[in-house]
Tab-separated table of C-alpha atoms in Angstrom:
chain	number	residue	atom	x	y	z
A	18	MET	CA	-14.183	-34.664	-6.263
A	19	SER	CA	-16.473	-32.384	-8.688
A	20	GLU	CA	-14.870	-29.948	-11.239
A	21	VAL	CA	-14.969	-26.700	-10.002
A	22	VAL	CA	-16.186	-24.465	-12.843
A	23	SER	CA	-15.488	-20.663	-13.189
A	24	PRO	CA	-18.551	-18.719	-13.165
A	25	THR	CA	-15.952	-15.781	-15.792
A	26	PRO	CA	-16.367	-17.011	-18.724
A	27	LEU	CA	-13.965	-18.931	-21.261
A	28	TYR	CA	-12.505	-15.721	-23.872
A	29	HIS	CA	-12.721	-13.674	-21.061
A	30	ARG	CA	-10.561	-15.764	-19.622
A	31	VAL	CA	-7.788	-15.743	-22.732
A	32	TYR	CA	-8.432	-11.990	-22.750
A	33	ALA	CA	-7.482	-11.589	-19.437
A	34	VAL	CA	-4.016	-13.207	-19.882
A	35	MET	CA	-3.329	-11.596	-23.193
A	36	ARG	CA	-3.988	-8.743	-21.123
A	37	GLU	CA	-1.961	-9.050	-18.886
A	38	ARG	CA	1.401	-9.726	-21.400
A	39	ILE	CA	0.127	-7.118	-23.595
A	40	VAL	CA	0.738	-4.783	-20.183
A	41	ASN	CA	4.117	-6.632	-19.174
A	42	GLY	CA	5.324	-6.199	-22.593
A	43	TYR	CA	5.819	-9.686	-23.647
A	44	TYR	CA	4.836	-9.340	-26.819
A	45	PRO	CA	7.386	-6.860	-28.920
A	46	GLU	CA	5.401	-3.996	-31.099
A	47	ASN	CA	6.447	-4.679	-34.609
A	48	ILE	CA	6.068	-8.748	-34.513
A	49	PRO	CA	2.582	-9.874	-34.984
A	50	VAL	CA	1.263	-11.615	-31.183
A	51	PRO	CA	-0.108	-14.897	-32.661
A	52	SER	CA	-2.234	-16.348	-34.522
A	53	GLU	CA	-5.779	-17.504	-33.776
A	54	ALA	CA	-5.061	-21.127	-34.773
A	55	GLU	CA	-1.742	-21.068	-32.637
A	56	LEU	CA	-4.113	-18.856	-30.263
A	57	ALA	CA	-6.191	-21.400	-29.964
A	58	GLU	CA	-4.107	-23.704	-29.282
A	59	SER	CA	-1.742	-22.960	-26.755
A	60	PHE	CA	-5.387	-21.621	-24.644
A	61	ALA	CA	-6.425	-24.404	-26.135
A	62	VAL	CA	-10.102	-23.983	-26.558
A	63	SER	CA	-12.184	-22.678	-29.586
A	64	ARG	CA	-11.165	-19.753	-32.428
A	65	ILE	CA	-14.911	-18.416	-30.828
A	66	THR	CA	-13.365	-17.820	-28.337
A	67	ILE	CA	-9.542	-16.165	-29.003
A	68	ARG	CA	-11.510	-14.052	-30.995
A	69	LYS	CA	-14.387	-12.645	-28.812
A	70	ALA	CA	-10.999	-12.071	-26.244
A	71	MET	CA	-8.955	-10.398	-29.186
A	72	GLU	CA	-12.135	-8.159	-29.792
A	73	ILE	CA	-11.765	-6.874	-26.423
A	74	LEU	CA	-8.693	-6.010	-26.692
A	75	ALA	CA	-8.698	-4.626	-30.264
A	76	ALA	CA	-12.060	-2.647	-27.904
A	77	GLU	CA	-9.745	-1.752	-25.190
A	78	GLY	CA	-7.020	0.063	-28.072
A	79	LEU	CA	-4.643	-2.411	-26.972
A	80	VAL	CA	-3.299	-4.616	-30.169
A	81	THR	CA	-4.705	-3.174	-33.784
A	82	ARG	CA	-5.482	-6.255	-36.162
A	83	MET	CA	-4.295	-5.242	-40.106
A	84	ARG	CA	-5.927	-7.337	-42.667
A	85	GLY	CA	-3.620	-9.063	-44.237
A	86	ARG	CA	-0.191	-8.501	-41.974
A	87	GLY	CA	-1.821	-9.640	-38.412
A	88	THR	CA	-2.083	-8.392	-35.393
A	89	PHE	CA	0.064	-6.049	-33.906
A	90	VAL	CA	0.405	-4.715	-29.776
A	91	THR	CA	-0.001	-0.529	-29.171
A	92	ASP	CA	1.864	-0.434	-26.906
A	93	ARG	CA	0.485	3.280	-25.590
A	94	ALA	CA	1.954	2.516	-22.067
A	95	GLN	CA	5.389	4.703	-23.783
A	96	ARG	CA	3.665	7.456	-25.586
A	97	THR	CA	2.406	9.128	-22.920
A	98	GLN	CA	4.564	11.778	-21.456
A	99	LEU	CA	2.781	11.694	-17.540
A	100	ASN	CA	4.740	8.384	-17.371
A	101	ARG	CA	6.899	10.156	-14.626
A	102	THR	CA	9.548	10.519	-12.185
A	103	VAL	CA	7.006	11.279	-9.096
A	104	VAL	CA	9.322	13.661	-6.863
A	105	SER	CA	8.683	12.989	-3.224
A	106	ASN	CA	8.056	16.537	-2.298
A	107	VAL	CA	4.055	18.944	-2.431
A	108	ASN	CA	6.173	21.083	-5.377
A	109	GLY	CA	6.420	17.921	-7.247
A	110	LEU	CA	3.484	16.538	-6.928
A	111	PHE	CA	2.429	19.746	-7.767
A	112	SER	CA	4.308	19.702	-11.005
A	113	TYR	CA	2.613	16.541	-12.289
A	114	LEU	CA	-0.547	17.548	-11.642
A	115	ASN	CA	-0.681	19.927	-13.132
A	116	ALA	CA	1.483	18.636	-16.177
A	117	VAL	CA	-2.162	15.566	-16.189
A	118	GLY	CA	-4.427	18.501	-16.159
A	119	GLU	CA	-2.785	19.987	-19.813
A	120	SER	CA	-2.070	17.168	-20.695
A	121	THR	CA	-5.411	15.897	-20.428
A	122	ARG	CA	-9.341	16.786	-20.777
A	123	LEU	CA	-11.517	16.606	-17.934
A	124	ARG	CA	-15.535	15.838	-17.703
A	125	VAL	CA	-17.210	15.843	-14.254
A	126	ILE	CA	-19.866	13.175	-14.016
A	127	SER	CA	-21.049	14.593	-10.111
A	128	LEU	CA	-20.782	16.820	-7.002
A	129	ASP	CA	-23.541	16.577	-4.514
A	130	ARG	CA	-23.029	16.552	-0.581
A	131	GLY	CA	-23.435	13.386	1.437
A	132	GLU	CA	-20.962	10.549	3.474
A	133	ALA	CA	-17.489	9.483	2.463
A	134	PRO	CA	-16.904	5.905	2.567
A	135	PRO	CA	-15.516	4.348	6.172
A	136	ARG	CA	-11.892	3.977	4.329
A	137	ILE	CA	-11.492	7.415	4.034
A	138	ALA	CA	-13.482	8.863	6.783
A	139	ARG	CA	-10.936	7.113	8.724
A	140	LEU	CA	-8.480	8.415	6.568
A	141	MET	CA	-9.633	11.876	7.582
A	142	GLU	CA	-10.477	11.704	10.789
A	143	ILE	CA	-14.286	12.582	10.886
A	144	ALA	CA	-17.022	10.826	11.191
A	145	PRO	CA	-18.834	7.993	9.542
A	146	ASP	CA	-21.713	10.291	9.224
A	147	ALA	CA	-19.714	13.866	8.656
A	148	GLU	CA	-21.043	15.303	5.789
A	149	VAL	CA	-19.049	15.874	2.732
A	150	VAL	CA	-18.495	17.730	-0.939
A	151	ARG	CA	-18.365	14.874	-2.827
A	152	SER	CA	-16.746	15.267	-6.284
A	153	VAL	CA	-16.434	12.105	-8.950
A	154	ARG	CA	-14.261	13.789	-12.274
A	155	VAL	CA	-12.768	11.299	-15.192
A	156	ARG	CA	-10.506	12.316	-17.165
A	157	ASP	CA	-9.640	11.344	-21.247
A	158	LEU	CA	-6.275	11.262	-22.646
A	159	ASP	CA	-6.279	10.737	-26.550
A	160	GLY	CA	-9.642	10.575	-26.354
A	161	ARG	CA	-10.507	7.825	-24.663
A	162	PRO	CA	-11.081	7.994	-20.095
A	163	TYR	CA	-7.643	8.205	-18.897
A	164	SER	CA	-8.735	7.540	-14.579
A	165	LEU	CA	-11.858	8.429	-12.575
A	166	SER	CA	-11.213	11.354	-9.834
A	167	MET	CA	-13.782	10.483	-6.332
A	168	ALA	CA	-13.308	13.613	-4.799
A	169	TYR	CA	-14.301	14.244	-0.804
A	170	LEU	CA	-14.246	17.539	1.645
A	171	LEU	CA	-14.164	19.773	4.422
A	172	PRO	CA	-17.775	21.375	3.741
A	173	GLU	CA	-15.659	24.477	4.207
A	174	ILE	CA	-13.850	24.141	1.143
A	175	GLY	CA	-15.600	21.778	-0.649
A	176	ALA	CA	-19.087	24.368	-0.566
A	177	GLN	CA	-16.753	27.059	-2.509
A	178	ILE	CA	-16.456	25.011	-5.482
A	179	GLY	CA	-18.954	24.589	-7.884
A	180	GLN	CA	-19.651	22.395	-10.809
A	181	GLU	CA	-18.705	24.533	-14.220
A	182	ASP	CA	-14.763	25.322	-12.046
A	183	LEU	CA	-14.677	21.905	-11.755
A	184	ALA	CA	-14.826	21.089	-15.679
A	185	ARG	CA	-11.769	23.271	-16.223
A	186	THR	CA	-9.693	23.717	-13.003
A	187	ASN	CA	-7.460	21.119	-11.529
A	188	MET	CA	-8.728	20.454	-8.212
A	189	ILE	CA	-5.702	21.478	-6.248
A	190	ASP	CA	-5.657	24.778	-7.645
A	191	LEU	CA	-9.383	24.836	-6.428
A	192	VAL	CA	-8.476	24.011	-3.078
A	193	GLN	CA	-6.351	26.045	-2.430
A	194	ARG	CA	-8.316	29.753	-3.318
A	195	ALA	CA	-10.317	28.032	-1.865
A	196	GLY	CA	-8.196	28.688	1.875
A	197	ALA	CA	-6.292	25.208	2.559
A	198	SER	CA	-3.118	25.677	2.180
A	199	VAL	CA	-1.742	21.986	1.514
A	200	GLU	CA	1.764	21.458	4.039
A	201	GLN	CA	2.214	17.663	3.914
A	202	VAL	CA	0.163	15.184	1.687
A	203	GLU	CA	-0.221	11.386	2.145
A	204	GLN	CA	-0.492	8.711	-0.532
A	205	VAL	CA	-0.734	5.454	-0.693
A	206	LEU	CA	-1.027	2.965	-4.106
A	207	THR	CA	-3.030	-0.378	-4.513
A	208	ALA	CA	-3.400	-2.736	-7.267
A	209	THR	CA	-7.589	-3.368	-7.942
A	210	LEU	CA	-10.423	-4.626	-10.300
A	211	ALA	CA	-12.974	-2.609	-12.064
A	212	ASP	CA	-16.563	-2.736	-10.667
A	213	GLU	CA	-19.556	-1.573	-12.535
A	214	TYR	CA	-19.188	1.872	-11.376
A	215	ALA	CA	-15.360	1.955	-11.826
A	216	ALA	CA	-15.113	0.547	-15.575
A	217	GLN	CA	-19.259	1.535	-16.269
A	218	HIS	CA	-17.021	5.772	-16.626
A	219	LEU	CA	-12.942	4.414	-17.830
A	220	ALA	CA	-14.761	2.574	-20.480
A	221	ILE	CA	-13.637	-0.914	-19.131
A	222	PRO	CA	-14.713	-4.792	-18.842
A	223	ILE	CA	-15.762	-5.673	-15.748
A	224	GLY	CA	-13.077	-7.138	-13.437
A	225	SER	CA	-10.497	-5.133	-14.974
A	226	PRO	CA	-7.427	-4.923	-12.950
A	227	LEU	CA	-6.509	-1.226	-12.091
A	228	MET	CA	-4.433	1.230	-10.073
A	229	ARG	CA	-5.956	3.128	-6.961
A	230	LEU	CA	-4.301	6.283	-5.898
A	231	ILE	CA	-5.013	7.480	-2.570
A	232	ARG	CA	-4.163	11.208	-1.737
A	233	VAL	CA	-4.969	13.041	1.813
A	234	PHE	CA	-4.184	16.627	1.149
A	235	VAL	CA	-3.251	18.470	5.230
A	236	ASP	CA	-3.460	21.869	5.828
A	237	ALA	CA	-1.486	22.734	8.931
A	238	ARG	CA	-5.002	24.660	10.105
A	239	LEU	CA	-7.865	22.472	8.709
A	240	GLY	CA	-5.943	19.203	9.432
A	241	PRO	CA	-6.800	16.098	6.797
A	242	PHE	CA	-9.183	17.778	4.298
A	243	TYR	CA	-9.217	16.360	0.844
A	244	ALA	CA	-9.199	12.500	-0.528
A	245	ALA	CA	-9.127	11.906	-4.050
A	246	GLU	CA	-9.291	8.392	-4.437
A	247	ILE	CA	-8.706	8.534	-9.088
A	248	LEU	CA	-8.602	4.444	-9.814
A	249	TYR	CA	-6.360	4.367	-13.646
A	250	CYS	CA	-6.630	1.461	-16.467
A	251	ALA	CA	-3.299	-0.731	-15.290
A	252	ASP	CA	-1.918	-0.223	-19.165
A	253	ARG	CA	-2.540	2.923	-19.006
A	254	TYR	CA	0.044	4.277	-15.514
A	255	GLU	CA	2.744	3.924	-14.546
A	256	TYR	CA	4.331	4.987	-11.368
A	257	ARG	CA	7.927	6.229	-10.135
A	258	VAL	CA	9.284	7.385	-7.490
A	259	SER	CA	13.840	7.743	-7.674
A	260	LEU	CA	15.030	7.251	-4.303
A	261	LYS	CA	18.773	8.696	-3.337
A	262	ARG	CA	21.361	8.338	-0.999
A	263	GLU	CA	21.911	11.637	1.526
A	264	PRO	CA	25.422	12.439	1.587
A	265	GLY	CA	27.015	10.559	5.591
A	266	LYS	CA	24.192	8.491	6.018
A	267	ASP	CA	25.091	4.801	4.920
A	268	PHE	CA	23.036	2.206	5.963
A	269	LEU	CA	25.173	-0.445	8.524
A	270	LEU	CA	23.956	-3.874	7.496
A	271	HIS	CA	22.808	-5.149	11.540
A	272	GLY	CA	26.561	-6.409	13.042
A	273	THR	CA	29.099	-5.039	10.281
A	274	GLN	CA	30.908	-1.470	11.633
A	275	PRO	CA	32.868	0.387	9.253
A	276	GLU	CA	36.196	-0.240	7.989
Protein backbone atom coordinates (compact mmCIF):
# COMPACT_ATOMS: atom_id res chain seq x y z
CA MET A 1 0.00 0.00 0.00
CA SER A 2 1.42 3.38 -0.96
CA GLU A 3 1.97 6.04 1.70
CA VAL A 4 -0.63 8.81 1.89
CA VAL A 5 1.04 12.21 1.60
CA SER A 6 -0.68 15.15 3.31
CA PRO A 7 -1.12 18.25 1.13
CA THR A 8 -0.63 20.43 4.24
CA PRO A 9 2.95 21.75 4.61
CA LEU A 10 4.86 20.16 7.47
CA TYR A 11 5.48 23.48 9.22
CA HIS A 12 1.74 24.23 9.19
CA ARG A 13 0.98 20.88 10.81
CA VAL A 14 3.49 21.68 13.55
CA TYR A 15 1.96 25.15 13.89
CA ALA A 16 -1.55 23.66 14.23
CA VAL A 17 -0.46 21.30 17.03
CA MET A 18 1.48 24.02 18.85
CA ARG A 19 -1.43 26.43 18.51
CA GLU A 20 -3.82 23.89 20.00
CA ARG A 21 -1.46 23.31 22.91
CA ILE A 22 -1.10 27.03 23.57
CA VAL A 23 -4.84 27.74 23.37
CA ASN A 24 -5.56 24.89 25.80
CA GLY A 25 -2.97 26.01 28.37
CA TYR A 26 -0.43 23.27 27.69
CA TYR A 27 2.50 25.63 28.28
CA PRO A 28 2.77 27.87 31.40
CA GLU A 29 3.05 31.62 30.85
CA ASN A 30 6.18 32.18 32.92
CA ILE A 31 8.24 29.26 31.61
CA PRO A 32 9.70 29.26 28.07
CA VAL A 33 8.32 26.70 25.66
CA PRO A 34 10.80 24.01 24.56
CA SER A 35 13.63 25.24 22.36
CA GLU A 36 13.68 24.82 18.58
CA ALA A 37 16.08 21.91 18.97
CA GLU A 38 13.84 20.20 21.54
CA LEU A 39 10.72 20.72 19.44
CA ALA A 40 12.51 19.51 16.31
CA GLU A 41 13.40 16.30 18.12
CA SER A 42 9.89 15.93 19.56
CA PHE A 43 8.17 16.43 16.17
CA ALA A 44 10.91 14.60 14.23
CA VAL A 45 11.34 17.55 11.86
CA SER A 46 14.07 20.05 11.05
CA ARG A 47 14.72 23.22 13.07
CA ILE A 48 13.80 25.25 9.98
CA THR A 49 10.33 23.67 10.05
CA ILE A 50 9.95 24.53 13.75
CA ARG A 51 11.16 28.08 13.13
CA LYS A 52 8.53 28.64 10.41
CA ALA A 53 5.77 27.35 12.72
CA MET A 54 6.93 29.57 15.58
CA GLU A 55 7.07 32.60 13.28
CA ILE A 56 3.37 32.14 12.49
CA LEU A 57 2.52 31.79 16.19
CA ALA A 58 4.52 34.94 16.95
CA ALA A 59 2.78 36.84 14.14
CA GLU A 60 -0.60 35.87 15.66
CA GLY A 61 0.52 37.16 19.05
CA LEU A 62 0.31 33.75 20.72
CA VAL A 63 3.99 33.67 21.66
CA THR A 64 6.69 36.26 22.31
CA ARG A 65 10.30 35.50 21.39
CA MET A 66 12.84 37.09 23.74
CA ARG A 67 16.50 37.11 22.77
CA GLY A 68 18.58 35.22 25.31
CA ARG A 69 15.53 34.09 27.30
CA GLY A 70 13.48 31.93 24.97
CA THR A 71 9.91 31.88 23.65
CA PHE A 72 7.01 32.52 26.02
CA VAL A 73 3.25 32.03 25.68
CA THR A 74 1.14 35.20 25.56
CA ASP A 75 -2.16 34.37 27.22
CA ARG A 76 -4.52 36.95 25.70
CA ALA A 77 -7.63 34.89 26.44
CA GLN A 78 -7.34 35.35 30.21
CA ARG A 79 -6.72 39.09 29.89
CA THR A 80 -9.74 39.98 27.78
CA GLN A 81 -12.79 41.18 29.68
CA LEU A 82 -15.10 39.81 26.99
CA ASN A 83 -14.72 36.23 28.23
CA ARG A 84 -17.47 36.21 30.81
CA THR A 85 -20.63 34.29 31.52
CA VAL A 86 -23.58 35.19 29.30
CA VAL A 87 -26.89 35.08 31.17
CA SER A 88 -29.53 33.09 29.33
CA ASN A 89 -32.05 35.88 28.76
CA VAL A 90 -32.39 38.69 26.24
CA ASN A 91 -31.41 41.44 28.68
CA GLY A 92 -28.27 39.55 29.66
CA LEU A 93 -27.37 39.14 25.99
CA PHE A 94 -27.89 42.86 25.30
CA SER A 95 -25.65 43.72 28.26
CA TYR A 96 -22.94 41.46 26.88
CA LEU A 97 -23.23 42.94 23.39
CA ASN A 98 -22.90 46.43 24.82
CA ALA A 99 -19.73 45.39 26.67
CA VAL A 100 -18.31 44.00 23.43
CA GLY A 101 -19.17 47.23 21.63
CA GLU A 102 -17.43 49.36 24.26
CA SER A 103 -14.28 47.22 24.18
CA THR A 104 -13.84 46.88 20.42
CA ARG A 105 -13.58 48.98 17.26
CA LEU A 106 -15.78 48.41 14.20
CA ARG A 107 -14.67 48.27 10.56
CA VAL A 108 -17.32 48.01 7.83
CA ILE A 109 -16.35 45.69 4.97
CA SER A 110 -19.56 45.81 2.92
CA LEU A 111 -23.25 46.69 2.89
CA ASP A 112 -25.45 45.45 0.04
CA ARG A 113 -28.57 43.49 -0.93
CA GLY A 114 -28.82 39.93 -2.15
CA GLU A 115 -29.64 36.38 -1.10
CA ALA A 116 -28.73 34.88 2.25
CA PRO A 117 -26.82 31.57 2.39
CA PRO A 118 -29.25 28.62 2.36
CA ARG A 119 -28.66 27.77 6.04
CA ILE A 120 -29.44 31.39 7.03
CA ALA A 121 -32.54 31.52 4.79
CA ARG A 122 -33.88 28.42 6.55
CA LEU A 123 -33.28 29.92 9.99
CA MET A 124 -34.99 33.17 8.94
CA GLU A 125 -37.87 31.18 7.43
CA ILE A 126 -37.59 32.96 4.07
CA ALA A 127 -37.41 31.68 0.51
CA PRO A 128 -33.89 30.78 -0.74
CA ASP A 129 -34.06 33.55 -3.37
CA ALA A 130 -35.57 36.19 -1.06
CA GLU A 131 -33.71 39.48 -0.96
CA VAL A 132 -32.15 40.56 2.33
CA VAL A 133 -29.87 43.39 3.40
CA ARG A 134 -26.39 42.04 4.05
CA SER A 135 -23.52 43.59 5.95
CA VAL A 136 -20.02 42.42 6.86
CA ARG A 137 -18.03 43.99 9.68
CA VAL A 138 -14.81 43.24 11.55
CA ARG A 139 -14.32 44.03 15.22
CA ASP A 140 -10.81 44.85 16.38
CA LEU A 141 -9.66 44.22 19.94
CA ASP A 142 -6.26 45.49 21.11
CA GLY A 143 -5.44 46.49 17.55
CA ARG A 144 -6.07 43.04 16.05
CA PRO A 145 -9.13 41.39 14.46
CA TYR A 146 -11.37 39.84 17.09
CA SER A 147 -14.41 38.79 15.06
CA LEU A 148 -15.87 38.74 11.57
CA SER A 149 -19.62 39.36 11.57
CA MET A 150 -22.05 38.76 8.69
CA ALA A 151 -25.55 40.19 9.22
CA TYR A 152 -28.70 39.38 7.23
CA LEU A 153 -31.80 41.54 7.73
CA LEU A 154 -35.31 41.68 6.31
CA PRO A 155 -35.47 44.67 3.89
CA GLU A 156 -38.05 46.57 5.97
CA ILE A 157 -35.49 46.73 8.79
CA GLY A 158 -32.19 46.73 6.91
CA ALA A 159 -33.21 49.49 4.47
CA GLN A 160 -33.11 51.99 7.34
CA ILE A 161 -29.47 51.24 8.20
CA GLY A 162 -26.61 53.07 6.49
CA GLN A 163 -22.88 52.43 6.27
CA GLU A 164 -22.06 55.26 8.66
CA ASP A 165 -24.45 53.73 11.22
CA LEU A 166 -22.69 50.39 10.92
CA ALA A 167 -19.30 51.96 11.55
CA ARG A 168 -20.19 53.29 14.99
CA THR A 169 -23.25 51.50 16.39
CA ASN A 170 -24.07 47.95 17.52
CA MET A 171 -26.45 46.19 15.16
CA ILE A 172 -28.83 45.35 17.99
CA ASP A 173 -29.30 49.08 18.65
CA LEU A 174 -29.76 49.82 14.95
CA VAL A 175 -32.51 47.23 14.43
CA GLN A 176 -34.44 48.50 17.44
CA ARG A 177 -34.18 52.06 16.15
CA ALA A 178 -35.58 50.73 12.87
CA GLY A 179 -38.71 49.53 14.68
CA ALA A 180 -37.95 45.89 15.51
CA SER A 181 -38.70 44.49 18.94
CA VAL A 182 -36.53 41.55 20.03
CA GLU A 183 -38.78 39.03 21.75
CA GLN A 184 -36.61 35.96 21.35
CA VAL A 185 -33.04 35.03 20.34
CA GLU A 186 -31.89 31.62 19.16
CA GLN A 187 -28.16 30.82 19.29
CA VAL A 188 -26.08 28.02 17.79
CA LEU A 189 -22.36 27.64 18.55
CA THR A 190 -20.13 25.38 16.44
CA ALA A 191 -16.48 24.94 15.52
CA THR A 192 -15.18 25.51 12.01
CA LEU A 193 -12.03 26.33 10.03
CA ALA A 194 -11.08 29.58 8.36
CA ASP A 195 -11.64 29.73 4.60
CA GLU A 196 -9.91 32.25 2.34
CA TYR A 197 -12.43 35.01 3.11
CA ALA A 198 -12.33 34.61 6.89
CA ALA A 199 -8.53 34.23 6.89
CA GLN A 200 -8.14 37.48 4.95
CA HIS A 201 -10.29 39.57 7.28
CA LEU A 202 -9.18 37.97 10.55
CA ALA A 203 -5.49 38.05 9.53
CA ILE A 204 -4.95 34.36 10.23
CA PRO A 205 -3.79 31.39 8.12
CA ILE A 206 -6.32 29.46 6.05
CA GLY A 207 -7.49 26.43 8.02
CA SER A 208 -7.12 28.09 11.44
CA PRO A 209 -9.71 26.97 14.01
CA LEU A 210 -12.67 29.30 14.51
CA MET A 211 -15.75 29.46 16.68
CA ARG A 212 -18.93 30.13 14.69
CA LEU A 213 -21.86 31.72 16.50
CA ILE A 214 -25.18 32.12 14.72
CA ARG A 215 -27.89 34.24 16.35
CA VAL A 216 -31.42 34.61 15.03
CA PHE A 217 -33.46 37.51 16.42
CA VAL A 218 -37.25 37.16 16.46
CA ASP A 219 -39.89 39.90 16.51
CA ALA A 220 -43.46 38.99 17.49
CA ARG A 221 -44.82 40.82 14.43
CA LEU A 222 -42.04 40.22 11.86
CA GLY A 223 -40.89 36.76 12.95
CA PRO A 224 -37.18 36.03 12.42
CA PHE A 225 -36.01 39.38 11.04
CA TYR A 226 -32.25 39.39 11.65
CA ALA A 227 -29.60 36.65 11.57
CA ALA A 228 -25.97 37.17 12.53
CA GLU A 229 -23.15 34.77 11.72
CA ILE A 230 -20.05 35.65 13.72
CA LEU A 231 -16.62 34.03 13.41
CA TYR A 232 -14.17 34.27 16.31
CA CYS A 233 -10.53 33.21 16.47
CA ALA A 234 -10.61 30.17 18.72
CA ASP A 235 -7.85 31.46 20.99
CA ARG A 236 -9.55 34.82 21.55
CA TYR A 237 -13.10 33.75 22.36
CA GLU A 238 -14.62 31.76 25.20
CA TYR A 239 -18.34 31.17 25.66
CA ARG A 240 -19.67 30.32 29.10
CA VAL A 241 -23.17 29.53 30.32
CA SER A 242 -24.25 29.47 33.95
CA LEU A 243 -26.88 26.84 34.75
CA LYS A 244 -28.87 26.94 38.00
CA ARG A 245 -31.22 24.43 39.57
CA GLU A 246 -34.79 25.67 40.00
CA PRO A 247 -36.09 25.21 43.56
CA GLY A 248 -38.61 22.40 43.85
CA LYS A 249 -37.85 20.99 40.40
CA ASP A 250 -35.33 18.24 41.14
CA PHE A 251 -34.63 15.75 38.36
CA LEU A 252 -35.27 12.11 39.27
CA LEU A 253 -33.27 9.38 37.61
CA HIS A 254 -35.39 6.83 35.79
CA GLY A 255 -36.60 4.12 38.14
CA THR A 256 -35.92 6.03 41.37
CA GLN A 257 -38.43 7.27 43.87
CA PRO A 258 -38.16 10.21 46.29
CA GLU A 259 -37.48 9.13 49.86
